[in-house]
PDB file of C-alpha atoms in Angstrom:
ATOM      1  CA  UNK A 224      78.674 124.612  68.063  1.00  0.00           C
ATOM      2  CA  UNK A 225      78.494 126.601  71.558  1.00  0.00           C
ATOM      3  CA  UNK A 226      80.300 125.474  74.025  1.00  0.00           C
ATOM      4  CA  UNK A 227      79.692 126.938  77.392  1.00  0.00           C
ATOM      5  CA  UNK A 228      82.139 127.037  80.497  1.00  0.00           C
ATOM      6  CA  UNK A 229      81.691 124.039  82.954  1.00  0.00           C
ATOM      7  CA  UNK A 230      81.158 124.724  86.835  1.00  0.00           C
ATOM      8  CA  UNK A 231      84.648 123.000  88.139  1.00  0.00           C
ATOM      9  CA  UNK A 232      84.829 122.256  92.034  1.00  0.00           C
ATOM     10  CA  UNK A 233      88.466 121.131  93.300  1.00  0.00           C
ATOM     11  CA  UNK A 234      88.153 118.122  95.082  1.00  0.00           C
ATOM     12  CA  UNK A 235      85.282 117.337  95.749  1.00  0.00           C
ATOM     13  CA  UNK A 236      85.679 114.285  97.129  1.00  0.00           C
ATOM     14  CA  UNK A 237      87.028 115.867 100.169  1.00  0.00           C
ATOM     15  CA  UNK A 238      83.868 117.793 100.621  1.00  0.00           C
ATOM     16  CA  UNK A 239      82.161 114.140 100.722  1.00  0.00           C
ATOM     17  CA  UNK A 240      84.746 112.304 103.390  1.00  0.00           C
ATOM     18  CA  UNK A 241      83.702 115.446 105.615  1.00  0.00           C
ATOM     19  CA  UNK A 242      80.613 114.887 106.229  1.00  0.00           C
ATOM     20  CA  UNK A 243      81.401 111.417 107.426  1.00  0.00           C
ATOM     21  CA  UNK A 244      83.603 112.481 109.298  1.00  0.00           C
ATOM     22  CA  UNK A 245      81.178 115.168 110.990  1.00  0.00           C
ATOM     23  CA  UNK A 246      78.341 112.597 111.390  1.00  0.00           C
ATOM     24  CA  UNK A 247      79.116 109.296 110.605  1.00  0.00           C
ATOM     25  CA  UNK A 248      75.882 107.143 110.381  1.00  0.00           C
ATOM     26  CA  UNK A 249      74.978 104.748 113.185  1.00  0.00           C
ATOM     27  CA  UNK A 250      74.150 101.739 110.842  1.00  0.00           C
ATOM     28  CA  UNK A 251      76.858 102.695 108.049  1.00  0.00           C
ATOM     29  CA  UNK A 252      79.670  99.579 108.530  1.00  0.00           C
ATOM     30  CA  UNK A 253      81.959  99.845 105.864  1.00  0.00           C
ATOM     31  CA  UNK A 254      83.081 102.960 103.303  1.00  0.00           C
ATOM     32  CA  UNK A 255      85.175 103.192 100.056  1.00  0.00           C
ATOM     33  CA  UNK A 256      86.034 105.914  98.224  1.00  0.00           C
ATOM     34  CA  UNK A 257      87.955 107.127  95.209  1.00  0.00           C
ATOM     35  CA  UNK A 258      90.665 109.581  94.826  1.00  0.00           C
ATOM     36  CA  UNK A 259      89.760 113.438  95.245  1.00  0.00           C
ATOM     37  CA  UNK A 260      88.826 114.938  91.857  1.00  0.00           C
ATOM     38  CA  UNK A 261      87.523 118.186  90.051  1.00  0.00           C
ATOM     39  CA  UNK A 262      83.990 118.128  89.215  1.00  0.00           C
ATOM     40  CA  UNK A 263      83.046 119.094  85.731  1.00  0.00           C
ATOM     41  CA  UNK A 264      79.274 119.751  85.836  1.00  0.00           C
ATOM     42  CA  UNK A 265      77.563 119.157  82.899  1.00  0.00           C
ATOM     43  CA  UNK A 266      76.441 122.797  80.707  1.00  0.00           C
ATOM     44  CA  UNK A 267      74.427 121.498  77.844  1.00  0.00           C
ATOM     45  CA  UNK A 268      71.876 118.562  77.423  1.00  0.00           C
ATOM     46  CA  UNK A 269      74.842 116.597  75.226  1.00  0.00           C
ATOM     47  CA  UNK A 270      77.931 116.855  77.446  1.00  0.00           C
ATOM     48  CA  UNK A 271      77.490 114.975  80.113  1.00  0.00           C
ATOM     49  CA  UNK A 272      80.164 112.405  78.760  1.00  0.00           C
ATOM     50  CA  UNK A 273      83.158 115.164  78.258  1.00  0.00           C
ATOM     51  CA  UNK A 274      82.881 116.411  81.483  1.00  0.00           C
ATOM     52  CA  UNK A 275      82.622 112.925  83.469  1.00  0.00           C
ATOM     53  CA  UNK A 276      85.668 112.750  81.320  1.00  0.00           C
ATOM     54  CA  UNK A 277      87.311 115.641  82.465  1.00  0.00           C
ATOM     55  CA  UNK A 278      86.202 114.698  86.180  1.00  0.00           C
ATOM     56  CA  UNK A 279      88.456 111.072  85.469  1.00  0.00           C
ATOM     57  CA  UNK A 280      91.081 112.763  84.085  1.00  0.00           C
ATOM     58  CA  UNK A 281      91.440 115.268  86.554  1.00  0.00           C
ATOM     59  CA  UNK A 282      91.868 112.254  89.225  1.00  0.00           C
ATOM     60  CA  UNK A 283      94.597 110.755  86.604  1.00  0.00           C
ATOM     61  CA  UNK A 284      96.385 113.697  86.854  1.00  0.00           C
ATOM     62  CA  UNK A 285      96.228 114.810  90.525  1.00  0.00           C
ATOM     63  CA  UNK A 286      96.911 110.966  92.277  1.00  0.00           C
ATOM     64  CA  UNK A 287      98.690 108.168  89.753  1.00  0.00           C
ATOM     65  CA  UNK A 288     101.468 108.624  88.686  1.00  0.00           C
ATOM     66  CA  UNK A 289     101.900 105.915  86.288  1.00  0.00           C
ATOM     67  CA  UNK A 290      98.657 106.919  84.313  1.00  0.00           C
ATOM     68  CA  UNK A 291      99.623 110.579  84.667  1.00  0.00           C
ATOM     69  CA  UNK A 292     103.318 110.251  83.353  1.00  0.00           C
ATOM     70  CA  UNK A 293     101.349 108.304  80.437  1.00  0.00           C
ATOM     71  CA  UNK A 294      99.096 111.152  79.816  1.00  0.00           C
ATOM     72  CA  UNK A 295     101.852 113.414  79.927  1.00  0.00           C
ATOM     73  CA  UNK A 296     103.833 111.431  77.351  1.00  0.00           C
ATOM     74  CA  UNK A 297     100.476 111.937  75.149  1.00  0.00           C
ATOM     75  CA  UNK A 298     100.415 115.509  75.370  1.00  0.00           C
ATOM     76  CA  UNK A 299      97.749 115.329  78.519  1.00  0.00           C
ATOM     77  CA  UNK A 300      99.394 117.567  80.777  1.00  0.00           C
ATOM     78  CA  UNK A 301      96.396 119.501  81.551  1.00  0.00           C
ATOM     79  CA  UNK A 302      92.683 118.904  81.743  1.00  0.00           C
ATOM     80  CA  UNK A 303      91.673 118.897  78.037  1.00  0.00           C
ATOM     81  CA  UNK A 304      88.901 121.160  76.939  1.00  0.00           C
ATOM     82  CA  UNK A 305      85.755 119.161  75.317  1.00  0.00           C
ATOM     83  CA  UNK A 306      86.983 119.636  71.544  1.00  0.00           C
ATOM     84  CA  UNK A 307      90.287 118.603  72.686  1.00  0.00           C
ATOM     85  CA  UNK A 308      88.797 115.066  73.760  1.00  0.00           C
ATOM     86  CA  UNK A 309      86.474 115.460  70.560  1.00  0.00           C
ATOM     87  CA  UNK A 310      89.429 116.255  68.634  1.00  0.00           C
ATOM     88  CA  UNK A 311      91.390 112.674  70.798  1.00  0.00           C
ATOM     89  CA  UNK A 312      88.555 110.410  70.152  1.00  0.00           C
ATOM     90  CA  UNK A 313      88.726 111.140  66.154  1.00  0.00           C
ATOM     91  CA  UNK A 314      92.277 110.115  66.564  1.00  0.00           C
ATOM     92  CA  UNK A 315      92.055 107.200  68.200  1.00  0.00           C
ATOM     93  CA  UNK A 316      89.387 105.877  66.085  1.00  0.00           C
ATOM     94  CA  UNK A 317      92.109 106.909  63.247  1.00  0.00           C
ATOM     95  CA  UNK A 318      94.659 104.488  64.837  1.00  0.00           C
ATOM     96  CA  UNK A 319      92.285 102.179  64.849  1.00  0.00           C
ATOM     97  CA  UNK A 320      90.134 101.876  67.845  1.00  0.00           C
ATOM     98  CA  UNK A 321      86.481 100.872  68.116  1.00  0.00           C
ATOM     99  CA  UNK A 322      86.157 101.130  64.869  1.00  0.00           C
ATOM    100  CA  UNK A 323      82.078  99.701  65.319  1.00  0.00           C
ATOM    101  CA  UNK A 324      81.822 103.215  67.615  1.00  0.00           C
ATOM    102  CA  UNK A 325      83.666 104.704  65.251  1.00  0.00           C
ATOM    103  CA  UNK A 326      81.256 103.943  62.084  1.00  0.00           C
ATOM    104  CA  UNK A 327      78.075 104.675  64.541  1.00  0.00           C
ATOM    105  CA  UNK A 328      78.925 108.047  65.093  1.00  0.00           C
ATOM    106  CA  UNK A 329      80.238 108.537  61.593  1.00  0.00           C
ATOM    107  CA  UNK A 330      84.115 108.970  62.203  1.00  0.00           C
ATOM    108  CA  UNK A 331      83.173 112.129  63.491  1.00  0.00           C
ATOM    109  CA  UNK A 332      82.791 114.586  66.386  1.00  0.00           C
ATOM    110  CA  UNK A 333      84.814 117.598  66.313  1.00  0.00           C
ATOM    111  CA  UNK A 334      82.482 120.952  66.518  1.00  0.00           C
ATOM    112  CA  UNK A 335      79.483 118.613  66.704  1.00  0.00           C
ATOM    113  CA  UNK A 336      76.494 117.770  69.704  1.00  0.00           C
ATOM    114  CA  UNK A 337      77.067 114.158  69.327  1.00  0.00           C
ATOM    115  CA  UNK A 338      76.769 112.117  72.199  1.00  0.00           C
ATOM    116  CA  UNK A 339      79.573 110.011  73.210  1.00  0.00           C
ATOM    117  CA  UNK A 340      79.588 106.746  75.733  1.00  0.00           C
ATOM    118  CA  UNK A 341      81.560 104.436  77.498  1.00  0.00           C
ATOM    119  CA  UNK A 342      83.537 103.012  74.502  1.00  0.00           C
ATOM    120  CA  UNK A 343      84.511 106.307  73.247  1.00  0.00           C
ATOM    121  CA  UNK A 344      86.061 107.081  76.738  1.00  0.00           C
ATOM    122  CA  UNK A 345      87.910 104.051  76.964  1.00  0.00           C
ATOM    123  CA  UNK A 346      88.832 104.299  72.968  1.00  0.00           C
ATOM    124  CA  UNK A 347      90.852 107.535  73.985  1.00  0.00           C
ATOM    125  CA  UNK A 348      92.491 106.154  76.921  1.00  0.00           C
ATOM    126  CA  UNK A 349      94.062 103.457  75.418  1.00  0.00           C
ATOM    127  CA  UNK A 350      95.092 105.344  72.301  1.00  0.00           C
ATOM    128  CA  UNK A 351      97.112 107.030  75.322  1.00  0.00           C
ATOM    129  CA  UNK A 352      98.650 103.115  76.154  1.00  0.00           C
ATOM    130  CA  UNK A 353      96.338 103.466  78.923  1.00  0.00           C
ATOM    131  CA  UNK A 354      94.580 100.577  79.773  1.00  0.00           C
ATOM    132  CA  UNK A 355      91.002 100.976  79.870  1.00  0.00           C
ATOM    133  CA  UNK A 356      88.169  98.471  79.726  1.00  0.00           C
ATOM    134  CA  UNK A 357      84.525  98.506  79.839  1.00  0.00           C
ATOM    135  CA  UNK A 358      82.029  96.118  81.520  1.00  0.00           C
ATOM    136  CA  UNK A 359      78.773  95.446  80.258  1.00  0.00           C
ATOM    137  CA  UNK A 360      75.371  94.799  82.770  1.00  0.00           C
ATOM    138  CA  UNK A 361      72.277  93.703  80.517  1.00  0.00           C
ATOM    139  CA  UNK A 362      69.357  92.552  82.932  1.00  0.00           C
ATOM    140  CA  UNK A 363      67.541  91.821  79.882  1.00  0.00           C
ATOM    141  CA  UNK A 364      69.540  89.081  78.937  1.00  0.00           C
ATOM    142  CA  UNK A 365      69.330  87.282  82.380  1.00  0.00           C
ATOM    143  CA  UNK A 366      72.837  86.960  82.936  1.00  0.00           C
ATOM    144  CA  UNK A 367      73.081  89.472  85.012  1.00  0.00           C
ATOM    145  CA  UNK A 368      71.105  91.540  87.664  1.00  0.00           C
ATOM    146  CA  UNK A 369      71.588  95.048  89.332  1.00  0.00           C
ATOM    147  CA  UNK A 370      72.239  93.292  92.537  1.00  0.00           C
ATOM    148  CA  UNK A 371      75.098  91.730  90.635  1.00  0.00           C
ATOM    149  CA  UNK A 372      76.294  94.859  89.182  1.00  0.00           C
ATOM    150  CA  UNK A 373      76.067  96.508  92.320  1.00  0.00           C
ATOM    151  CA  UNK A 374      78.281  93.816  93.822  1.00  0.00           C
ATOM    152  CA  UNK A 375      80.922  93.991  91.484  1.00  0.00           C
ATOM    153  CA  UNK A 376      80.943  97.832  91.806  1.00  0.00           C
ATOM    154  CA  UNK A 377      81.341  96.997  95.406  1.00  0.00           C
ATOM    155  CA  UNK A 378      84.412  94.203  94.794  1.00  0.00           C
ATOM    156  CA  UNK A 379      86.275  96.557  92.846  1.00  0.00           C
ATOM    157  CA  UNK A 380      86.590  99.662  95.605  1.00  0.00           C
ATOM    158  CA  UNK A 381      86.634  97.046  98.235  1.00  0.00           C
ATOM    159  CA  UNK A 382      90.003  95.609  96.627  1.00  0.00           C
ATOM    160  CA  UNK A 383      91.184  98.378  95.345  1.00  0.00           C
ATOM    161  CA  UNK A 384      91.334 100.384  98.683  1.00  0.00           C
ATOM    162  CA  UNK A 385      92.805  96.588 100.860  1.00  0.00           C
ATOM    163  CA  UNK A 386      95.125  96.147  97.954  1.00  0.00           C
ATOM    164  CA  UNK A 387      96.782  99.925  98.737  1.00  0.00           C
ATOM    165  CA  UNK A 388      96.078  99.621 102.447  1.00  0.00           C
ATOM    166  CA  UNK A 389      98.265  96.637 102.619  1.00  0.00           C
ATOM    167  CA  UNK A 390     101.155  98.410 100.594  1.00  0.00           C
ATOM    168  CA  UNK A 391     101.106 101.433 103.299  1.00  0.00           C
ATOM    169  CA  UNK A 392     100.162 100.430 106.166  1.00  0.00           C
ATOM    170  CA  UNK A 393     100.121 103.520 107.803  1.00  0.00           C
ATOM    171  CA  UNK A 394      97.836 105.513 105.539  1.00  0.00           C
ATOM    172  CA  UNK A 395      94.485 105.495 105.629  1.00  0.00           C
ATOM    173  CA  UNK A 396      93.273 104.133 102.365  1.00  0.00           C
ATOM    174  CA  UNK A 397      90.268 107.517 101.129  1.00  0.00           C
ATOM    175  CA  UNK A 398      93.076 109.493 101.707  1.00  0.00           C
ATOM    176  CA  UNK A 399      96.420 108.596 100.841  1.00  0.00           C
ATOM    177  CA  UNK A 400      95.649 105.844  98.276  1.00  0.00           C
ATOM    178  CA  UNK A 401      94.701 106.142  94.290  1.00  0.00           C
ATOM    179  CA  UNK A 402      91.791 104.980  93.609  1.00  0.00           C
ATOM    180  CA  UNK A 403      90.015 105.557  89.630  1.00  0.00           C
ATOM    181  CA  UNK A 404      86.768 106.739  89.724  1.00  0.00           C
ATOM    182  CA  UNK A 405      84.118 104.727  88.037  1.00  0.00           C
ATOM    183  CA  UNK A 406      82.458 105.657  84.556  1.00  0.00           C
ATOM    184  CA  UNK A 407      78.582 104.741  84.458  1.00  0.00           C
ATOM    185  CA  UNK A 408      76.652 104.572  81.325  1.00  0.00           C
ATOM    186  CA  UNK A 409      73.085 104.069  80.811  1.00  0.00           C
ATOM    187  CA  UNK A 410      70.663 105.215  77.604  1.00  0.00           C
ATOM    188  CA  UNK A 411      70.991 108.879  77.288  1.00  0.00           C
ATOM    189  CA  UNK A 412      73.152 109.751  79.987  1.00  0.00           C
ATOM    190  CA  UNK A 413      76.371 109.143  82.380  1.00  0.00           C
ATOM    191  CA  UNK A 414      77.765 109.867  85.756  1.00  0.00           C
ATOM    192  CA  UNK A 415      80.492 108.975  87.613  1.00  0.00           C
ATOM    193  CA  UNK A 416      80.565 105.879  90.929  1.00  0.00           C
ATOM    194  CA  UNK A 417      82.584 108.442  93.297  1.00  0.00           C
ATOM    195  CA  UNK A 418      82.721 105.065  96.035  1.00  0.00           C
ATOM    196  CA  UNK A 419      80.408 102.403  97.944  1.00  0.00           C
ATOM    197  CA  UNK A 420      78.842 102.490 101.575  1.00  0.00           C
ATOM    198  CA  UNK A 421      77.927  99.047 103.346  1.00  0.00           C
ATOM    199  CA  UNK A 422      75.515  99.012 106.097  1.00  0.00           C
ATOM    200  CA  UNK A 423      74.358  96.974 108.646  1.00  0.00           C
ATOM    201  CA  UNK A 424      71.648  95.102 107.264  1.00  0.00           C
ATOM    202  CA  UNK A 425      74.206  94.313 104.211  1.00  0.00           C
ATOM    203  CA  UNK A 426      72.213  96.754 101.989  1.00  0.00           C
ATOM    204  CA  UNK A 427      75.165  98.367  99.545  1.00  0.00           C
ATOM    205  CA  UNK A 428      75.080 102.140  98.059  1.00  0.00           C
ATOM    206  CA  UNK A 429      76.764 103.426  95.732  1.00  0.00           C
ATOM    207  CA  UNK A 430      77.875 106.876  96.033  1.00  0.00           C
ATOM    208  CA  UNK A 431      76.745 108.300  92.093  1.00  0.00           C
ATOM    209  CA  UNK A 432      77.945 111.771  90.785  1.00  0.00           C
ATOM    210  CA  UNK A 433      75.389 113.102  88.467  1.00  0.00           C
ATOM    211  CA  UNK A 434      77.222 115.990  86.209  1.00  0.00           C
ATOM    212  CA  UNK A 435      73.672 117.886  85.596  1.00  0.00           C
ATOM    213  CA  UNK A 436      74.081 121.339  86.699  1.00  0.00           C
ATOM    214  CA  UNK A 437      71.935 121.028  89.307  1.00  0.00           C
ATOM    215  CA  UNK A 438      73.667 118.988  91.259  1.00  0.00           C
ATOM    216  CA  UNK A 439      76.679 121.067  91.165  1.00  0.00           C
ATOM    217  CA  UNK A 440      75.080 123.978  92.629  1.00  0.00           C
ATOM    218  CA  UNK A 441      74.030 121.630  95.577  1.00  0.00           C
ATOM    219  CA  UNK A 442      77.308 121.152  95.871  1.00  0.00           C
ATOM    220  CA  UNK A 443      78.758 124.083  95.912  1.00  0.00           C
ATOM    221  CA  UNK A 444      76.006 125.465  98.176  1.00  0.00           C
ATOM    222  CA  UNK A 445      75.514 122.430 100.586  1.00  0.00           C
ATOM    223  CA  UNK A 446      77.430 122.790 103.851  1.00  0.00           C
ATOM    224  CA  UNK A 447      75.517 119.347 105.564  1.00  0.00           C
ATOM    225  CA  UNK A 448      75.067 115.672 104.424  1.00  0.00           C
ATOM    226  CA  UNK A 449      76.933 115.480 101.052  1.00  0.00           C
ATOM    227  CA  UNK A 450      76.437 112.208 100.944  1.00  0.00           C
ATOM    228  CA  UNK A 451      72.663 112.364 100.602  1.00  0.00           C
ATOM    229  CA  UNK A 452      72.893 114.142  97.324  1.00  0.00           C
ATOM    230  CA  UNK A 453      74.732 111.033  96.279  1.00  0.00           C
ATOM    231  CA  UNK A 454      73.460 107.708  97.711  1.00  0.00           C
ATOM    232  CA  UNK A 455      72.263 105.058  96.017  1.00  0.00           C
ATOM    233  CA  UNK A 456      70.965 101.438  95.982  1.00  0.00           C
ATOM    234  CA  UNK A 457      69.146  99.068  94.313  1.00  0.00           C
ATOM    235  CA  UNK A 458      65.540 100.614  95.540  1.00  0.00           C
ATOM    236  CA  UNK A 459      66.577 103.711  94.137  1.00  0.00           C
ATOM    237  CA  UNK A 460      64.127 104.438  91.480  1.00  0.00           C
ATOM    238  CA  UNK A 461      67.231 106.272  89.228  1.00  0.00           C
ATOM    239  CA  UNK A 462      69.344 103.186  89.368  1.00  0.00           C
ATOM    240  CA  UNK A 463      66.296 100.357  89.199  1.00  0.00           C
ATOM    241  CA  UNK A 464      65.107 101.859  86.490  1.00  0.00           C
ATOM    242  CA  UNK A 465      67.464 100.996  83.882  1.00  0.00           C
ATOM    243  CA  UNK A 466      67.835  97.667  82.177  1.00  0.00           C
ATOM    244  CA  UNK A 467      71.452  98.124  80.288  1.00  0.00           C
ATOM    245  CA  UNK A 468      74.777  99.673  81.741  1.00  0.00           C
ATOM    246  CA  UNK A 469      77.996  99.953  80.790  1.00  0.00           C
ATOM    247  CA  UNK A 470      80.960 100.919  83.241  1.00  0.00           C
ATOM    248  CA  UNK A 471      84.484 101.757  82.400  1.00  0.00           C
ATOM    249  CA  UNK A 472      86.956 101.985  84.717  1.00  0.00           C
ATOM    250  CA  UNK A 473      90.835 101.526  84.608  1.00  0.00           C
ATOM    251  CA  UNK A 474      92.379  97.989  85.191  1.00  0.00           C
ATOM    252  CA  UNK A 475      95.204  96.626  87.865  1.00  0.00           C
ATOM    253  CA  UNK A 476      97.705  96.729  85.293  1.00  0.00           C
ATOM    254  CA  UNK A 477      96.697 100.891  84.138  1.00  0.00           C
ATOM    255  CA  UNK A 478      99.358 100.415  81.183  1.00  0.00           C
ATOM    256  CA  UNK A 479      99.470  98.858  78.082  1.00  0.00           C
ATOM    257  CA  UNK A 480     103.639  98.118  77.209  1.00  0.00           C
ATOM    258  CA  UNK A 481     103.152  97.566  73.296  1.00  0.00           C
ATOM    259  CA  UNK A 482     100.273  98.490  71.118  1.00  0.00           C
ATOM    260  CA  UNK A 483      98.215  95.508  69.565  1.00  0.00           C
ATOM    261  CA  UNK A 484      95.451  95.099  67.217  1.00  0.00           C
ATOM    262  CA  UNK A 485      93.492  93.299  70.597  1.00  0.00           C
ATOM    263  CA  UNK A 486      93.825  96.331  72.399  1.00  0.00           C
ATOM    264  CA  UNK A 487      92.156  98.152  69.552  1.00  0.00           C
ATOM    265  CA  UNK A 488      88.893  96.039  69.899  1.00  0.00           C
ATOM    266  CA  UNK A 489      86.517  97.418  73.041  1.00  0.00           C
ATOM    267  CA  UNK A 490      84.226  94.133  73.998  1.00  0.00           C
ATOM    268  CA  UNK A 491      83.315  93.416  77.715  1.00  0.00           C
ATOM    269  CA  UNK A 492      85.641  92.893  79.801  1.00  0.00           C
ATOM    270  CA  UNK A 493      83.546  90.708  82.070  1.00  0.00           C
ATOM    271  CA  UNK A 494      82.154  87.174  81.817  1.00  0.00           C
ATOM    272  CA  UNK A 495      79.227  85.764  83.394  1.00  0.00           C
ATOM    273  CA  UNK A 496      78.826  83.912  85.251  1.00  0.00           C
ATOM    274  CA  UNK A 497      82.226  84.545  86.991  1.00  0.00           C
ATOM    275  CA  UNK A 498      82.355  88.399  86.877  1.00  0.00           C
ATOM    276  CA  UNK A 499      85.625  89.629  88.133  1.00  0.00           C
ATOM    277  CA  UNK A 500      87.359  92.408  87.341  1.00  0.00           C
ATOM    278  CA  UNK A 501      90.250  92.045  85.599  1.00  0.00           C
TER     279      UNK A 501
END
């Protein structure tokens, strides 16, 4: 298996805030945001996973220091390379988690093109004790629509940001505040929810990181409106046009104290109707 260096830009978050800050939109009413972290753009058509991983732990280890002083108790104390999470997720699934995932990819990853997903992600972070859940969106089912997705997405930086806001009241909450970046999963790819826009009209966009190469090298070349590269809603064709997603994302409580077989088991942590997040 070749595996080729990943474009990495610091930050890039920061690159994002400025251009709201250079020309805020007239009609734009409310913005969230996570943490700064390093982009990992994606080099081969299979790796889009490990590098939105690399991207989350990057925040993890930059901004909170809980998670990061878990990490670091793991061995995490730098940004792993992709067999190194290959090499994690085998483990984990040896302790015991996801063992359905597990089985589907054959207990095994190391040195191969497999794809991984949202359970895998959240299988490795909680072999670390850290506390990891996944959410699941089926608008097949009727449960569930994307204008319900999107509003959770919106509830959870909306909180997230007030909840640290009210603990320092004198910071501003995009840039002194941790905030996890989201994990979004459809069929045959992922990307990462950097943060959510409100605007007048109550319209809600999420801001969407797509690791594809491409979009790195917008990045890295773009001196305007980051945030165009980035926005989207529910009439955007590449979110509308996907029936099943998965998100995983880090919960209020980030650490697990004790290991238990429950922890081992990854099922949504979300019930409709009442979808909170926990």
């Amino acid at each position: 298996m070749t595996v080729f260096n990943a474009l990495v830009i610091p930050k890039i978050c920061n690159a994002v805030l400025r251009s709201y800050q250079n020309s805020w939109p007239r009609d734009l009413v409310s913005l969230y945001v996570c943490s700064p972290l390093d982009f990992h753009a994606q080099t081969m058509n299979w790796d889009c996973g490990y590098r939105n991983m690399q991207s989350m732990i990057s925040s993890y280890l930059n901004h909170d220091s809980t998670v990061r002083d878990q990490l670091f108790s793991s061995g995490i104390l730098t940004i792993p390379t992709l067999k190194d999470l290959q090499n994690r997720i085998e483990n984990a699934w040896l302790k015991g988690y996801d063992q359905i995932g597990g089985m589907q990819l054959e207990y095994s990853l190391y040195d191969t093109n497999k794809w991984i997903g949202a359970t895998e992600v959240v299988s490795m972070l909680r072999s670390c004790k850290v506390r990891a859940c996944v959410a699941d969106f089926d608008f097949t089912a009727g449960q569930c629509d994307l204008n319900t997705m999107v509003q959770i997405v919106w509830e959870y930086f909306e909180s997230r940001c007030e909840f640290r806001k009210k603990n320092k009241p004198d910071d501003q909450c995009i840039d002194s505040s941790f905030v996890a970046p989201l994990y979004l999963q459809h069929q045959g790819h992922s990307r990462l929810i950097l943060g959510v826009e409100k605007w007048a009209d109550g319209n809600i966009k999420l801001l969407i990181l797509d690791p594809q190469m491409r979009r790195a090298i917008q990045f890295h070349q773009r001196t305007g409106d980051e945030a165009n590269i980035l926005r989207q809603g529910i009439g955007t064709h590449g979110l509308n046009s996907k029936s099943k997603y998965q998100i995983a994302y880090l919960a209020e409580k980030s650490l697990y104290q004790t290991e238990s077989d429950f922890s081992k088991i990854i099922v949504d942590e979300l019930r409709h109707p009442r979808l909170r997040f926990i």
